[in-house]
PDB file of C-alpha atoms and ligand atoms in Angstrom:
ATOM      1  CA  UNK A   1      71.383 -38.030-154.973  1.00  0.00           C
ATOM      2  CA  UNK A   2      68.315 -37.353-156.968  1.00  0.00           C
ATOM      3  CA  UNK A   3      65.429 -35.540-155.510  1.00  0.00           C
ATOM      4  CA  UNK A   4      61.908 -37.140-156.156  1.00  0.00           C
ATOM      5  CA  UNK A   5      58.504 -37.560-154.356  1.00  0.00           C
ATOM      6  CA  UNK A   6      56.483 -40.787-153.607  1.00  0.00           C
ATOM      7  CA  UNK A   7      53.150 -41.023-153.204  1.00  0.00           C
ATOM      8  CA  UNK A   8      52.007 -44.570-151.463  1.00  0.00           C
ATOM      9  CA  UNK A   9      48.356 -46.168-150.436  1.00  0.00           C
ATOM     10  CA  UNK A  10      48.632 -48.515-147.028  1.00  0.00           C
ATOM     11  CA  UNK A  11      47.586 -52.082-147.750  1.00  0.00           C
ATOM     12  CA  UNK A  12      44.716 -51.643-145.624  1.00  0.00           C
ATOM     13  CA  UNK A  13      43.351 -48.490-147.664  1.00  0.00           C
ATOM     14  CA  UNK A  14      43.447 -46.080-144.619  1.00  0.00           C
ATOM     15  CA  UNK A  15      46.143 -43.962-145.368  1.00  0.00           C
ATOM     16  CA  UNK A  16      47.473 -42.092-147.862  1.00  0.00           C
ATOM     17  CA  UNK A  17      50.753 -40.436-147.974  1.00  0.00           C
ATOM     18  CA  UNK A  18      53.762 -38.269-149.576  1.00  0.00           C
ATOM     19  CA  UNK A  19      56.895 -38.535-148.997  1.00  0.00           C
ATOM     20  CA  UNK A  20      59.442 -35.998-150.936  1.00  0.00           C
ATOM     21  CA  UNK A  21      63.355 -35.187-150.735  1.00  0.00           C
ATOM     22  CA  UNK A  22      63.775 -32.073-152.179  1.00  0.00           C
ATOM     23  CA  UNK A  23      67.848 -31.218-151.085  1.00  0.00           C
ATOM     24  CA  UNK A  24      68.883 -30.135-154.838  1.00  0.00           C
ATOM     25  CA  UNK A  25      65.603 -28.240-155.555  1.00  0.00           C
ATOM     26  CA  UNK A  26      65.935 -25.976-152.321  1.00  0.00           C
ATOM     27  CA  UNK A  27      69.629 -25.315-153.031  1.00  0.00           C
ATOM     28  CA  UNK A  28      68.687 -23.914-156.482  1.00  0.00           C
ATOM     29  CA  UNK A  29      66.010 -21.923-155.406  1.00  0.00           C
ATOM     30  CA  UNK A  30      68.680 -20.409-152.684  1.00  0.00           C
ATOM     31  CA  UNK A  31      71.013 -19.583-155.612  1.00  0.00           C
ATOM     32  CA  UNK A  32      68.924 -18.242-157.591  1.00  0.00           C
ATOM     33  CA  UNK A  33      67.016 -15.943-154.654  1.00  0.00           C
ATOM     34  CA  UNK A  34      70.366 -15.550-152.730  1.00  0.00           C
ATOM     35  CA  UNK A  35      68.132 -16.427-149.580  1.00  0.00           C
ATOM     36  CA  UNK A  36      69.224 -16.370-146.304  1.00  0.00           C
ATOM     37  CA  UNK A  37      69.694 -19.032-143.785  1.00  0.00           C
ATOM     38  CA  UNK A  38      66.220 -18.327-142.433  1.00  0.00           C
ATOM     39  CA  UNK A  39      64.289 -17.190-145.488  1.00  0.00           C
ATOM     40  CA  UNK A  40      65.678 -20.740-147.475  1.00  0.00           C
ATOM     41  CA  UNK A  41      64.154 -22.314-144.541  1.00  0.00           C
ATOM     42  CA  UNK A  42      60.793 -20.976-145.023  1.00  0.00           C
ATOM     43  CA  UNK A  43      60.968 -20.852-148.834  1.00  0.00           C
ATOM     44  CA  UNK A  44      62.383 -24.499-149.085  1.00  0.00           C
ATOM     45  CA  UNK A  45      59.421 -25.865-147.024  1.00  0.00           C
ATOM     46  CA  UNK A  46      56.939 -24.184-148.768  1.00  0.00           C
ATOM     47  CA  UNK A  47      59.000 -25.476-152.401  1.00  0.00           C
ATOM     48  CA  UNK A  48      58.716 -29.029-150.690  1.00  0.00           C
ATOM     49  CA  UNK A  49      54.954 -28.672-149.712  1.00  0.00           C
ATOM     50  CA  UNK A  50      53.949 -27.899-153.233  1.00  0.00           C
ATOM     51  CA  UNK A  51      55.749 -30.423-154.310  1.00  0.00           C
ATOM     52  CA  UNK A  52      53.423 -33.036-152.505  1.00  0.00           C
ATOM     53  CA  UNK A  53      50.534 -30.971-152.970  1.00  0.00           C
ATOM     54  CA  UNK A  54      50.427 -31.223-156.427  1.00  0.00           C
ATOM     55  CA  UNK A  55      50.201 -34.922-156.207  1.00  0.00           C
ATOM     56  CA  UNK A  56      47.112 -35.161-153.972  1.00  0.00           C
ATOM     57  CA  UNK A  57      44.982 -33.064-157.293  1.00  0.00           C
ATOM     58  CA  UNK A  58      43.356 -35.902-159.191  1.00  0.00           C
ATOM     59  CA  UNK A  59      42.382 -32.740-162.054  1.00  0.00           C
ATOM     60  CA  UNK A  60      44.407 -29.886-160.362  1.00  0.00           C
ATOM     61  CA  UNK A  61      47.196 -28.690-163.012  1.00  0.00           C
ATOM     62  CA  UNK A  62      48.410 -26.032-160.639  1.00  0.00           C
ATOM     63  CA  UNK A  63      48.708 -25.832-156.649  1.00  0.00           C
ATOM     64  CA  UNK A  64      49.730 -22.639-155.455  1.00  0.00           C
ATOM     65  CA  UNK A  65      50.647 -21.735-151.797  1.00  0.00           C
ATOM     66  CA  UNK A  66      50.582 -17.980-151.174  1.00  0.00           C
ATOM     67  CA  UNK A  67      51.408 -17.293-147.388  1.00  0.00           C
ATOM     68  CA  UNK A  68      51.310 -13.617-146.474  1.00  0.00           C
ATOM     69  CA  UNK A  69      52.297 -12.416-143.067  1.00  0.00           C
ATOM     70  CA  UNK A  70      53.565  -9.133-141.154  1.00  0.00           C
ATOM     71  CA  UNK A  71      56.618 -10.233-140.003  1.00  0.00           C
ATOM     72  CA  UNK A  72      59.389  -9.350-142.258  1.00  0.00           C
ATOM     73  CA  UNK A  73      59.874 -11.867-145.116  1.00  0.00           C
ATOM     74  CA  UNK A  74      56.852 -10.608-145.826  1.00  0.00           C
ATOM     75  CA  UNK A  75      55.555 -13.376-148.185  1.00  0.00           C
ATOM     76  CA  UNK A  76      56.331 -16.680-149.025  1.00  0.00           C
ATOM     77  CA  UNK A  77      54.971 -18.011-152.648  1.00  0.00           C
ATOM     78  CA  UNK A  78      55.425 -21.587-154.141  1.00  0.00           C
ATOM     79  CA  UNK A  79      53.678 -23.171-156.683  1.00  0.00           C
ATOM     80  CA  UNK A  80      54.065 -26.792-158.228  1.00  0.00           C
ATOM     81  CA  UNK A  81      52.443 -27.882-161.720  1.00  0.00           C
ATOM     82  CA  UNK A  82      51.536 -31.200-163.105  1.00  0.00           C
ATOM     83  CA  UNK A  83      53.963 -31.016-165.792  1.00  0.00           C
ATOM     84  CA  UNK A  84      56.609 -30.925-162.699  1.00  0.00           C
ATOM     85  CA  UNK A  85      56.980 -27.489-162.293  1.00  0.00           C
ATOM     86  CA  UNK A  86      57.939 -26.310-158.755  1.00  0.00           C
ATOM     87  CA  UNK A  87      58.849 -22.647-158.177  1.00  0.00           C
ATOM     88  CA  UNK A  88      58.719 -19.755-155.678  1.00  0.00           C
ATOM     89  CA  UNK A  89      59.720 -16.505-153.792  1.00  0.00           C
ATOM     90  CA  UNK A  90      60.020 -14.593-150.615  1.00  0.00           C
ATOM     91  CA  UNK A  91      58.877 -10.957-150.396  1.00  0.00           C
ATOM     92  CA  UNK A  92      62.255 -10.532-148.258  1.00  0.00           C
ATOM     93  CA  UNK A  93      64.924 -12.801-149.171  1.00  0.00           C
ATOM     94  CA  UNK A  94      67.824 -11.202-147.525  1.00  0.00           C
ATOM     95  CA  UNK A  95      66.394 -10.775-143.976  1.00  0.00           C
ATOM     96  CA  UNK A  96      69.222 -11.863-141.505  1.00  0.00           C
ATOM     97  CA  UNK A  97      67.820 -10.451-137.936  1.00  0.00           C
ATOM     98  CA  UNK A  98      66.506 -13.863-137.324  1.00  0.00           C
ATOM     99  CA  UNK A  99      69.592 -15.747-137.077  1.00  0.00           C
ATOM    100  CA  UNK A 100      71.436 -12.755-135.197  1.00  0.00           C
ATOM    101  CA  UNK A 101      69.217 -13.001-132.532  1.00  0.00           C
ATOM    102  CA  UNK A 102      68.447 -16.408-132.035  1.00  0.00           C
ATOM    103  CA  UNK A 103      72.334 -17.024-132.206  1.00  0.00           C
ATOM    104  CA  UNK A 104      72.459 -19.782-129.406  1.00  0.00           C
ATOM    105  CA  UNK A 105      69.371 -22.075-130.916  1.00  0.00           C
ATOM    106  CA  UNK A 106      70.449 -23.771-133.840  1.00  0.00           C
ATOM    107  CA  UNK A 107      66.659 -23.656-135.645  1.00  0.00           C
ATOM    108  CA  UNK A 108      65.858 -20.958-138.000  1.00  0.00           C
ATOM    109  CA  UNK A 109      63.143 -19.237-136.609  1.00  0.00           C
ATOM    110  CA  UNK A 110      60.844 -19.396-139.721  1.00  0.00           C
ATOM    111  CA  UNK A 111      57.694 -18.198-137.125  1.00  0.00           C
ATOM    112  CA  UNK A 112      59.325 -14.887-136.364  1.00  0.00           C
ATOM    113  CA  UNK A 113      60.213 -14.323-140.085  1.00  0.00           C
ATOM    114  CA  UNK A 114      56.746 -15.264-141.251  1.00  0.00           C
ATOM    115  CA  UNK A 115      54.521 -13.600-138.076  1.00  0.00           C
ATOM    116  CA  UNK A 116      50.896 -13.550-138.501  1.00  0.00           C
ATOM    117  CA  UNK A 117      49.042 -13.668-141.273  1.00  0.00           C
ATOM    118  CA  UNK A 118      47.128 -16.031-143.363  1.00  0.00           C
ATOM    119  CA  UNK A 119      48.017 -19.346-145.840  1.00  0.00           C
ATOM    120  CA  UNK A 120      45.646 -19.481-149.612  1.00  0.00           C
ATOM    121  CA  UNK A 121      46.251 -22.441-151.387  1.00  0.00           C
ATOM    122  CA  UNK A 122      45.315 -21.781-155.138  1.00  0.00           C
ATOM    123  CA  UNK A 123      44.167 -24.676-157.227  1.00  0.00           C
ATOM    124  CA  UNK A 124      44.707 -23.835-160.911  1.00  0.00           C
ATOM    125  CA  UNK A 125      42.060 -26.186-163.090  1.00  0.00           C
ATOM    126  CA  UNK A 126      42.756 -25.923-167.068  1.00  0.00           C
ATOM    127  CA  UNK A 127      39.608 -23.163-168.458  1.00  0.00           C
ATOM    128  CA  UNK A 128      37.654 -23.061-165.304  1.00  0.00           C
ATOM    129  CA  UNK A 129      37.805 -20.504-162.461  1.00  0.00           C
ATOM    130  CA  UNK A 130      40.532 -21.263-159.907  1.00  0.00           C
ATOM    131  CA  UNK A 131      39.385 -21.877-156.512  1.00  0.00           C
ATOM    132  CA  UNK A 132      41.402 -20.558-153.834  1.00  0.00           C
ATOM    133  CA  UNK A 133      40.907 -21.321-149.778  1.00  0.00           C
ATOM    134  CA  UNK A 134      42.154 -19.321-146.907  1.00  0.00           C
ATOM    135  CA  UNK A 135      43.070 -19.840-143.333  1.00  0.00           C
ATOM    136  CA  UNK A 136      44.592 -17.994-140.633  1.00  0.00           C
ATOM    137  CA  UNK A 137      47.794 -19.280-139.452  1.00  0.00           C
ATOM    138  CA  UNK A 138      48.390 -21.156-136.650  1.00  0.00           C
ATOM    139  CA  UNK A 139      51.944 -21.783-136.035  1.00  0.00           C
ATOM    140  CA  UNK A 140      53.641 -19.757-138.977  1.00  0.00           C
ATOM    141  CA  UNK A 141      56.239 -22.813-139.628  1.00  0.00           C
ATOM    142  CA  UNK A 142      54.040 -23.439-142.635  1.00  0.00           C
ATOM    143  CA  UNK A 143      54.120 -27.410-141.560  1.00  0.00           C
ATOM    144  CA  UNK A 144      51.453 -27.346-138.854  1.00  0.00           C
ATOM    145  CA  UNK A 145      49.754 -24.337-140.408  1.00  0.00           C
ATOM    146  CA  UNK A 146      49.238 -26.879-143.701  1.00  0.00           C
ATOM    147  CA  UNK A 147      47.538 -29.621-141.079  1.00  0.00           C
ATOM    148  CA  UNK A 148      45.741 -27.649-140.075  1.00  0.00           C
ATOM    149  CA  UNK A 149      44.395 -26.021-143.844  1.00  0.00           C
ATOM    150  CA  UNK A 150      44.124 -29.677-144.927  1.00  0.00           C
ATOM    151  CA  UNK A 151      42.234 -30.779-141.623  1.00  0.00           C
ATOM    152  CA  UNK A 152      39.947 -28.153-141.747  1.00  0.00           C
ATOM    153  CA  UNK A 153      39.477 -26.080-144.717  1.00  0.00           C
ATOM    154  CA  UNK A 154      39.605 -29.590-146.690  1.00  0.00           C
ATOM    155  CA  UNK A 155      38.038 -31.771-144.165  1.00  0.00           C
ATOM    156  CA  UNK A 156      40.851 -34.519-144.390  1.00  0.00           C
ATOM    157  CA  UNK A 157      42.794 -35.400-141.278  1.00  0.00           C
ATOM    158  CA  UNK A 158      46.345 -34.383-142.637  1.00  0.00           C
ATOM    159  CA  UNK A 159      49.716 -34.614-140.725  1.00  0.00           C
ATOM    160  CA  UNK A 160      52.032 -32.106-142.705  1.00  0.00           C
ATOM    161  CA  UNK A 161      55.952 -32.156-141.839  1.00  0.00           C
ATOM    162  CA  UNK A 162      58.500 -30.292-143.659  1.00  0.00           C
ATOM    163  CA  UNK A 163      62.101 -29.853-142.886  1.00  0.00           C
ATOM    164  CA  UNK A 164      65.101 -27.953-144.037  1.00  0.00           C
ATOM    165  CA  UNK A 165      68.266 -28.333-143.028  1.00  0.00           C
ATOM    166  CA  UNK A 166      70.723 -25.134-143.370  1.00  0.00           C
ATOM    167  CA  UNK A 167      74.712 -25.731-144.016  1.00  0.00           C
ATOM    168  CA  UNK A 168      77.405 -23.540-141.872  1.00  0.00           C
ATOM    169  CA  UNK A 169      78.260 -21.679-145.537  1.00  0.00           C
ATOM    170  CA  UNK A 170      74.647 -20.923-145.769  1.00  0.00           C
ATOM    171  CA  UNK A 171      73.897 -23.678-148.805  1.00  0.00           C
ATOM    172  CA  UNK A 172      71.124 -26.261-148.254  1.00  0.00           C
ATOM    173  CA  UNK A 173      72.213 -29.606-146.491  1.00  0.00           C
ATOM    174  CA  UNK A 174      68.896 -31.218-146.613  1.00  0.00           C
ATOM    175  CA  UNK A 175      65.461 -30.511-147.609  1.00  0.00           C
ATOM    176  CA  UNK A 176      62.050 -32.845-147.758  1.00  0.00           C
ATOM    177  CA  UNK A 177      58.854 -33.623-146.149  1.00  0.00           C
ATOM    178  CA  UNK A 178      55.695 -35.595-145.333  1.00  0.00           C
ATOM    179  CA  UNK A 179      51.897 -35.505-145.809  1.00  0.00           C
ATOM    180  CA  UNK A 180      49.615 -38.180-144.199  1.00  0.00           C
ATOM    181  CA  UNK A 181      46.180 -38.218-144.842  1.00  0.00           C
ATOM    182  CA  UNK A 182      43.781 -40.778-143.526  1.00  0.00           C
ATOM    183  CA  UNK A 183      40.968 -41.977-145.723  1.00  0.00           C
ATOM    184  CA  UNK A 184      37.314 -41.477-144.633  1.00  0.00           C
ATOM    185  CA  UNK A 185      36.205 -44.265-141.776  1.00  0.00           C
ATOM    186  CA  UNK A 186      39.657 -44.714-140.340  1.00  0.00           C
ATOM    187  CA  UNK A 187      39.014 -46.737-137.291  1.00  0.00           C
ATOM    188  CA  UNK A 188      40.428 -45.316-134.272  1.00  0.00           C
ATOM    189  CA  UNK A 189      43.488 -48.025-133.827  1.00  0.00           C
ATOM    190  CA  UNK A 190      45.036 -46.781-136.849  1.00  0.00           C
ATOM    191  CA  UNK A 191      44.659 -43.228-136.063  1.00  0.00           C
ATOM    192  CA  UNK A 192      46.186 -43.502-132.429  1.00  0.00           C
ATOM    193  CA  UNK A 193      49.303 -45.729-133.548  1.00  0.00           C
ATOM    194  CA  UNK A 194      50.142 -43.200-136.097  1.00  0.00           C
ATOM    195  CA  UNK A 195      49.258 -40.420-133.482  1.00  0.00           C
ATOM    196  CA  UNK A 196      52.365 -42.355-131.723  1.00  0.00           C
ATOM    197  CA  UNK A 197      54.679 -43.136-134.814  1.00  0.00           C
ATOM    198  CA  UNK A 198      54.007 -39.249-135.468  1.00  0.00           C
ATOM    199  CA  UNK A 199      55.207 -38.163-131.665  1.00  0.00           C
ATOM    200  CA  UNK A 200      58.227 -40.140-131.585  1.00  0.00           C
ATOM    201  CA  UNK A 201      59.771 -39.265-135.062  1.00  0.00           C
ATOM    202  CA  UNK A 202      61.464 -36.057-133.666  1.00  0.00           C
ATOM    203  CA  UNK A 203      62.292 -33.085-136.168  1.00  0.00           C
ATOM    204  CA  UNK A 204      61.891 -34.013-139.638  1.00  0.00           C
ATOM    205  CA  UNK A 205      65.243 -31.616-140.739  1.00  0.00           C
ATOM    206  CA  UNK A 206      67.018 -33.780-138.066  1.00  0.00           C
ATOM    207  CA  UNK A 207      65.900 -37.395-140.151  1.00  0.00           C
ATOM    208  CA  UNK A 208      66.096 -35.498-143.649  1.00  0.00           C
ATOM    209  CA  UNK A 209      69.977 -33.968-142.432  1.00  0.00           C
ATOM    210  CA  UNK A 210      70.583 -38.267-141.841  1.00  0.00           C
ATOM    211  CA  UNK A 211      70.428 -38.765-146.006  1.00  0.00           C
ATOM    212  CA  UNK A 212      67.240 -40.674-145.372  1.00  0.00           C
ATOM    213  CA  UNK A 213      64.706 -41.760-148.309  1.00  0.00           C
ATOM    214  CA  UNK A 214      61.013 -40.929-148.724  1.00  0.00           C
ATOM    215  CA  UNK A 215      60.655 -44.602-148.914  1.00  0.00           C
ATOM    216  CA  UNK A 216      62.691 -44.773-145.132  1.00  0.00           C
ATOM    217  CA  UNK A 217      60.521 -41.413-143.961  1.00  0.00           C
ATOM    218  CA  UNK A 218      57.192 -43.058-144.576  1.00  0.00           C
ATOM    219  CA  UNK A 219      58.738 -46.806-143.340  1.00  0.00           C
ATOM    220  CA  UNK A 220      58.961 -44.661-139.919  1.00  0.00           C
ATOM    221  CA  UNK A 221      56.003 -42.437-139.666  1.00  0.00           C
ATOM    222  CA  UNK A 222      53.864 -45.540-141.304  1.00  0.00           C
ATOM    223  CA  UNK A 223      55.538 -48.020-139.116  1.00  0.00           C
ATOM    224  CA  UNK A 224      53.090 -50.885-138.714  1.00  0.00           C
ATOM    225  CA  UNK A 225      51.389 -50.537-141.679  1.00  0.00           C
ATOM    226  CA  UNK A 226      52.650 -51.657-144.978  1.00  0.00           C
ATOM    227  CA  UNK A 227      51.839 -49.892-148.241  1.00  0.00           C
ATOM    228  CA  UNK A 228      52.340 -49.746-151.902  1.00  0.00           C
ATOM    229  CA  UNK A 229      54.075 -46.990-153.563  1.00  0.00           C
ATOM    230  CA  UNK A 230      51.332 -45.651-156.498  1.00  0.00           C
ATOM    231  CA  UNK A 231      53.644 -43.019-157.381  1.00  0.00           C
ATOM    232  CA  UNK A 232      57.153 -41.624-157.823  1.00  0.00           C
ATOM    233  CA  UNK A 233      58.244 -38.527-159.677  1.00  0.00           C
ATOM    234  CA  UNK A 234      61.597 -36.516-159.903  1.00  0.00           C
ATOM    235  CA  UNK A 235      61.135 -33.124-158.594  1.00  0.00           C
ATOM    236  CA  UNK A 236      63.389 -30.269-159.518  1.00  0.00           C
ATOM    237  CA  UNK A 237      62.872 -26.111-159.489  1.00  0.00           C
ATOM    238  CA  UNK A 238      62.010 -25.665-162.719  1.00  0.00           C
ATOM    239  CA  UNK A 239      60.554 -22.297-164.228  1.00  0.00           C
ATOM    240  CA  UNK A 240      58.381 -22.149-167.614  1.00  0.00           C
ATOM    241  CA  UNK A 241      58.636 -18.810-167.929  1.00  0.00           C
ATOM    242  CA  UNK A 242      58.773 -17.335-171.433  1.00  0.00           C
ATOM    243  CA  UNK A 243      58.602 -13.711-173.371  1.00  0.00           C
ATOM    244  CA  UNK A 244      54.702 -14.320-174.124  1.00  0.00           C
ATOM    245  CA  UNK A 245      53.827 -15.586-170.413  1.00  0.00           C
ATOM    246  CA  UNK A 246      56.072 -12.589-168.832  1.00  0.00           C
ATOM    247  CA  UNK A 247      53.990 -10.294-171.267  1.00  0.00           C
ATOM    248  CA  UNK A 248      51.192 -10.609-168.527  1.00  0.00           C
ATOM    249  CA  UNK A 249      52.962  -8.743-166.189  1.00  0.00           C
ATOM    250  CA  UNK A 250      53.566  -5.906-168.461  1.00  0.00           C
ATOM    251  CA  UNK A 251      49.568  -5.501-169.372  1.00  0.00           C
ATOM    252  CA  UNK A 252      49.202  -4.958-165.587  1.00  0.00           C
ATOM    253  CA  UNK A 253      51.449  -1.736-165.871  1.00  0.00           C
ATOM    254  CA  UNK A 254      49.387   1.486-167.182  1.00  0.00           C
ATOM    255  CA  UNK A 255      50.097   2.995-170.539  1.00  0.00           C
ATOM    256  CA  UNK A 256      52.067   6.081-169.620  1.00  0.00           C
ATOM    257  CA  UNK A 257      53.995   3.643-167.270  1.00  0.00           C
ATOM    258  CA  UNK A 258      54.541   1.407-170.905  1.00  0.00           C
ATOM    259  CA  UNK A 259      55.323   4.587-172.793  1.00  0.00           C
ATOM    260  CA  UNK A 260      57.884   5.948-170.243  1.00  0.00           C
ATOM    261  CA  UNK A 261      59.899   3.154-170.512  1.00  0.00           C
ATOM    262  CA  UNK A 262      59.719   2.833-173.821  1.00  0.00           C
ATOM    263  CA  UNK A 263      60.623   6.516-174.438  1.00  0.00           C
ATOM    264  CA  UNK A 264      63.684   6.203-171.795  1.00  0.00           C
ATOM    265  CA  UNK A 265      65.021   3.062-172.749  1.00  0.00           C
ATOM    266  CA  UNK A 266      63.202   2.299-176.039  1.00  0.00           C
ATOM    267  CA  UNK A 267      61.984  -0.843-174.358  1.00  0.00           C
ATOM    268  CA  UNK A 268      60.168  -2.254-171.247  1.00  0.00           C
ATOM    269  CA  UNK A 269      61.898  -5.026-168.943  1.00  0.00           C
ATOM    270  CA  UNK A 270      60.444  -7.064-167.039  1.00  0.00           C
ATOM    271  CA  UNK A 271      62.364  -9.823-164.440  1.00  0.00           C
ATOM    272  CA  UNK A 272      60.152 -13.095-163.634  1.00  0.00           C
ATOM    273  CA  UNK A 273      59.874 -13.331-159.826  1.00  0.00           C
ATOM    274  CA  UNK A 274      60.225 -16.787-159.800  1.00  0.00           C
ATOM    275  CA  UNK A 275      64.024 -17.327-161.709  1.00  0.00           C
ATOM    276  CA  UNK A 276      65.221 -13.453-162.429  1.00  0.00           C
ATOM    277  CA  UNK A 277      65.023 -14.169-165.663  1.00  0.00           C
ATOM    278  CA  UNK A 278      64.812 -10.636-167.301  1.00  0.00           C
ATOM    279  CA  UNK A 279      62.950 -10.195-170.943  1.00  0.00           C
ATOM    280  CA  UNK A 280      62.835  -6.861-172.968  1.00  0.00           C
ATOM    281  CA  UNK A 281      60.018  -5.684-175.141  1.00  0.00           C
ATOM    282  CA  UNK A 282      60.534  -3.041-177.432  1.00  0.00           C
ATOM    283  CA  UNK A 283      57.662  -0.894-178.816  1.00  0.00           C
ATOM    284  CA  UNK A 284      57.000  -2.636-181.940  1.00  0.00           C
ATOM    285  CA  UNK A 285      56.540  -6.087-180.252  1.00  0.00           C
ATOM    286  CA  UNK A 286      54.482  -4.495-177.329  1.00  0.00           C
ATOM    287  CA  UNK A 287      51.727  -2.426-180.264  1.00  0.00           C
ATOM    288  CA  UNK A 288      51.603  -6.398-181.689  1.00  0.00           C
ATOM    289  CA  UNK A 289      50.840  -8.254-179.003  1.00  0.00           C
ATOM    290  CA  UNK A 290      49.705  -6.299-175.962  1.00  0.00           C
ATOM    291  CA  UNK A 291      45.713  -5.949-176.100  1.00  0.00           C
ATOM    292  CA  UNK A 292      45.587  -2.233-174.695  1.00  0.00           C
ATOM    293  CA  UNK A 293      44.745   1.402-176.265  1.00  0.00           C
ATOM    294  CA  UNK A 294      47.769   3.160-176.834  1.00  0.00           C
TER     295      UNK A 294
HETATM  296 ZN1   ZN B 301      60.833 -17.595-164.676  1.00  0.00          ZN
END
């Protein structure tokens, strides 16, 4: 099954809302990170946020999702482009203690791997300055903590629900999510039914683990109000990396730090975060291109 995101409008114009299944993209991200159990869970709602994010930018190329905390994944990162781009990390991706101790309860505790901290979503606009908005978290299962950023630091009601669903061999049985968003002058009907429809959908890994659509997501947390789809796009994790765009991460190293390397090994490495893809630059190519004084 094909992963992809819809985007719909209810017939009345009061709602707007996402829909995404993001199953494949979360496994690859796990094979590529070698997550565990607990850290895929955090990292593959944050990959399935972005995902939807992305879509609500009318000029936005880039959404980024940067969630920093001091328990001990340390950070999550995801970012989603409009060319279809969806990537990210964890600071910690082999952190196990989690499931150890929470043994009995079947849900990853993503809370306790996150801990306190604070969300920034990044929005990357072509030439002009990104703007970037913080909040402090509320929940740490990155769902509720993304209501909240959209309720408040965006000033649109938002209902944000994410789920992944972990196999027994540790690979990703299901993966998706939700955003609702109610358009200004909502009347207060609309909000309470889907205050109900919200309440008595359960846990959205449980619906996702089912092999349910977007399309059957949003038929139950929209029930009673019909809508057109305006959008639908295949997602995938997909990195654009390249030797120029990696070079950035090189300029931020200092010279002797450049020169080391190049005298040790006769060139510099550098491994993108995002798919461990590793690129070499030897001295010639770094004098060429790299704007610095050597
Ligand atoms: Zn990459």
């Amino acid at each position: 099954m094909e992963d992809y995101m819809i985007r719909v409008l209810t017939k009345n114009k009061q709602i707007r809302a996402l829909a995404v299944r993001s199953t494949n993209l979360v496994e690859e991200a796990r094979q590529i990170h070698k997550t565990t159990p607990v850290a895929t869970a955090a990292l593959g709602r944050a990959l399935s946020a972005v995902s939807m994010m992305i879509a609500l930018e009318k000029s936005g190329e880039k959404v980024g999702l940067r969630i920093i905390g001091d328990g001990p994944l340390d950070r999550v990162i995801a970012e989603a482009s409009m060319d279809g781009e969806v990537k990210g990390f964890v600071g910690n991706p082999q952190i196990d203690i989690m499931l150890n101790e929470k043994k009995n309860k079947k849900k990853l505790n993503v809370k306790k791997a996150i801990g306190n901290g604070e969300l920034y979503v990044r929005k990357m606009m072509g030439l002009k300055e990104p703007y970037e908005s913080k909040i402090q978290l509320i929940s740490g299962e990155i769902g509720e903590d993304l209501t909240y950023y959209y309720t408040k630091s965006e000033q649109v009601p938002s209902s944000v629900g994410l789920g992944v669903l972990v196999d027994t061999d540790s690979s990703v049985k299901a993966a998706g999510g939700f955003i609702i968003q109610l358009l200004p002058e909502t009347p207060e009907e609309t909000i309470s039914k889907l205050e109900s429809n919200l309440n008595s959908l359960g846990s959205v890994s449980r619906l996702i683990e089912t092999g349910i659509t977007p399309e059957e997501l949003l038929d139950k947390v929209l029930e009673g109000f019909p809508y057109d789809i305006t959008k639908v796009t295949e997602v995938g994790y997909n990195c654009n990396c390249s030797k120029e765009r990696t070079l950035e991460i090189v300029n931020t190293l200092n010279v002797e730090e450049i020169k080391e390397s190049l005298k040790e090994d006769g060139y510099v490495e550098v491994t993108c975060h995002y798919c461990n893809e590793s690129y070499r630059y030897n001295e010639e190519y770094l004098k060429e291109h790299l704007e610095r004084e050597w």
